Amino acid sequence: PVAKKRSDYQTPDFLISHVDMVFHLDVVKTRVITTSQITRNGQHDRPLVLDGESIKLVSVALNEDAIHDYSLNDEQLSIQTTESTFTLCVETEINPSENKTLEGLYFSAGAYCTQCEAEGFRKITYFLDRPDVLAKYDVTIFADKERYPHLLSNGNQIGKGQLDDGRHWVKWQDPFNKPSYLFALVAGDFDLLTDNFITQSGRNVLLELYVDKGALDKGHHAIASLKKAMAWDEEVFGLEYDLDIYMVVAVDFFNMGAMENKGLNVFNSKFVLADAQSATDDDFFNIEAVIGHEYFHNWTGNRVTCRDWFQLSLKEGLTVFRDQQFSADMSSPVFNRIKNVQIIREHQFAEDASAMAHPIRPEEVIEMNNFYTVTVYDKGAEVIRMMHTLLGVDGFRKGVDLYFERFDGQAVTCDDFVQAMQDATDIDLTHFRLWYSQSGTPKVTVTDTFEQSSGRYTLTFTQSTPPTADQAQKHALHIPFKFELLDQQGMSISDDSVPELEAKMIELTQAKHEITVSGLSEKPTPSLLLNFSAPVKVDYPYSHQQLSHIILHSSDEFSRWDASQSLYSRCIHSLATAPDSPDEELFDSMLVAVSGMFELADSNPALAAAMLSVPSFETLSQQVDEIQVEALYHAQRSIRNLIATSLSEKWLALYNKQITGPYQYDADDVDKRRLRNLSLSYLVQGDSPQASELLLAQFASADNMTDSLGVLKAAQYGPVDQFDHLMFQFEERWRHDPLVLDKWFALHANMERSDILARLPLLLSHEKFSLDNPNRVRSVLGSFAFYNVLGFHAIDGSGYQFLADYILKLNSVNPQVAARIITPLTQWQKFDPKRQELMRYQLARIADCKTLSKDLIEKVTKSLN
Ligand code: B3K
Ligand code: ZN
């Protein structure tokens, strides 16, 4: 396969104004008749070249005359014509039940469903399957009435009828122009939950949620979340929904989280269904976030879409930023910010350090589905956030308003967005645009000097970005770097002769910057990168006293948390490098700081819970040049044990204080459960005499999944027999519910056990496991590869081999899912030479496969270079 380059973009040779589609649904032989109104775009005599893949072409007619002199290959249908405006009718045949890729039209769990982004529409019909061809669609669906009472597509229902043979039909019309990737069709037998929303201009919007039969009660949270999202977008961005109906369908077989098809979102049921018994607080949170995300796409993605797929971050970075703001407004801003930053530090920094490094606007793509990444999404959102910081709340809103004023109904570029932000505010973003083309994680090194005699304090900021696999040369970026200086009382120092200090922000644009503050009586403590104002790493030689000072006094809650994490990291790395000579003084000061954090539990429980948690192995891995797997893993465990044992009384007291009534998903109770389960986990890790009793009591009395799962997660650190017993009971109770069983699968796959590789096959042959279902695959294989540190990275290479075996199996079932779970293998660069070799060996084995999908070819080839 050949890569497409961003620089090769050309406007389409033809445009399509209207599409009429007729579907005759059948499990093995679905017929699709697509009639398009086409016009030549400009003066040229090139043929009409349509995309099409894995479908059977039945017939082609141009202006109602059948034609046969077209040329056809595996990917394209070319038609030579001299007409400049014409009607093209294409009939295709599809086998939806054979389609395990879950892209295009597929049949699963008794229902038909489509997924077209990025390039799945071409698996339905021959078409100009690119986002800059926008058309209006009419869609008529025929299917058996009894089995498929609900026939859905985008827009408004404009007709329906009944045939004598038991089939019925429904016709839909979408009044908005849209690219083919936003097309959707669903047919099945569902339970339907309805509600309505009155927009700010007084229009009534019908809300419809389609779920599996019997799951109606689990839909209320999703509907409530949707209404919150609709109200929030009106309030914060002045954006109102534009159709009279908004449909959401939950399906069990889905490659990702959800899809923002116009007026007809399709969701992974994991991000819709919830009740207290079966869903955790995190599930409730994620449902609200994903429902919000897809809803926000209606403006940022659907009304204004991407010109080409290299611009994906135009809609994804912006929409992630919007969903992050929404979630922050719905609950605790600091807790949300911490979550966002953890994703960047655990996964995006790792991507930058790997063979898959790419800018938020990639330059070269073989398989577009490989670029729905943490870089495009989450770093993309950080880039939008930096503009928000530079422009301010009002400036940002003005920019977004201008963006819609200019581009509503069009397919545009990231540059168009930035230009609108600049034009609306007169803030020069020329240099800032480099964030779109430069990949990698910048490092800002900060040093300082203090001259006691004159009271002069100088801070020096130096930025540099290490080369990445895709790009050797790096330039200085425009970085909004927030900071403050704390005096010994913990007050933030101000000095109106130093504008950066007053603004608590310096805009770094060159390799080096310096600022000087005079007249200080003592050396201040700099609190750096407040609120994580840019997606960079910071290096400053903090003493542990300074970190403790920031933990107590920074005016920025995020930075208080961040300092706590630096302190833990320091302890863990110090123990990992010198396990035999622990730095007692450092550990003591850490323990003093930790014991102080307990005092926050009443006033700021969300922050307290985050501060009392040590950094993940993934975060720690990105802080070192070479990951020493066992040493780092055990050091992290030891520090947690130290915190657990040294403060066992505090943990017990904290546990006992978290009293909640019957389950409710509200901020106070969520915080309490979080602190309760965190305490429980430390009590078990610290081998507290009460641990077993508490585990069993909580397991027996829990009226909700958060507390039940909290028990299992904590029990991992306790006696094996007890853990096994609890897991057994859990499975007995939940084996009928696949979404809950996924949690059980994931816990199993993460277990720290020497025989883990003998246990995984048992999970994979579990009667509820299926390689066809992405949620199951992610729970077992994904959890193992991403999070089972000792198992996956076993020094005999068995973990790598195990994953590779299954990637080869998945290659022929679902290439998108295979290409996702291969990620940990593509991140070999930071491991020791022995492991690097073992990981590359498995990558090479995969590369040898003669029938490898484009998805895997792209990732494997890059990784082996
Ligand atoms: N836009 C979709 C993702 C499509 C992924 C295609 N492989 C969901 C989202 O970001 O909202
Ligand atoms: Zn999205």
mmCIF file of N, CA, C and O in Angstrom, residues 73 329 338 490 770:
data_model
loop_
_atom_site.group_PDB
_atom_site.id
_atom_site.type_symbol
_atom_site.label_atom_id
_atom_site.label_comp_id
_atom_site.label_asym_id
_atom_site.label_seq_id
_atom_site.Cartn_x
_atom_site.Cartn_y
_atom_site.Cartn_z
ATOM 1 N N ASN A 73 -11.539 -1.925 -10.433
ATOM 2 C CA ASN A 73 -10.560 -2.755 -9.719
ATOM 3 C C ASN A 73 -10.980 -2.886 -8.256
ATOM 4 O O ASN A 73 -12.104 -2.519 -7.907
ATOM 5 N N ASP A 329 -17.370 21.514 33.906
ATOM 6 C CA ASP A 329 -18.482 22.301 34.422
ATOM 7 C C ASP A 329 -19.528 21.444 35.143
ATOM 8 O O ASP A 329 -20.251 21.926 35.998
ATOM 9 N N ILE A 338 -6.902 16.900 35.892
ATOM 10 C CA ILE A 338 -5.954 15.822 36.202
ATOM 11 C C ILE A 338 -6.171 14.642 35.256
ATOM 12 O O ILE A 338 -5.220 14.095 34.696
ATOM 13 N N GLY A 490 4.151 31.054 51.533
ATOM 14 C CA GLY A 490 3.254 30.395 50.575
ATOM 15 C C GLY A 490 2.387 31.369 49.809
ATOM 16 O O GLY A 490 1.451 30.963 49.119
ATOM 17 N N SER A 770 -15.596 -13.569 22.770
ATOM 18 C CA SER A 770 -15.610 -13.754 21.322
ATOM 19 C C SER A 770 -14.643 -12.770 20.684
ATOM 20 O O SER A 770 -14.659 -11.577 21.011
#
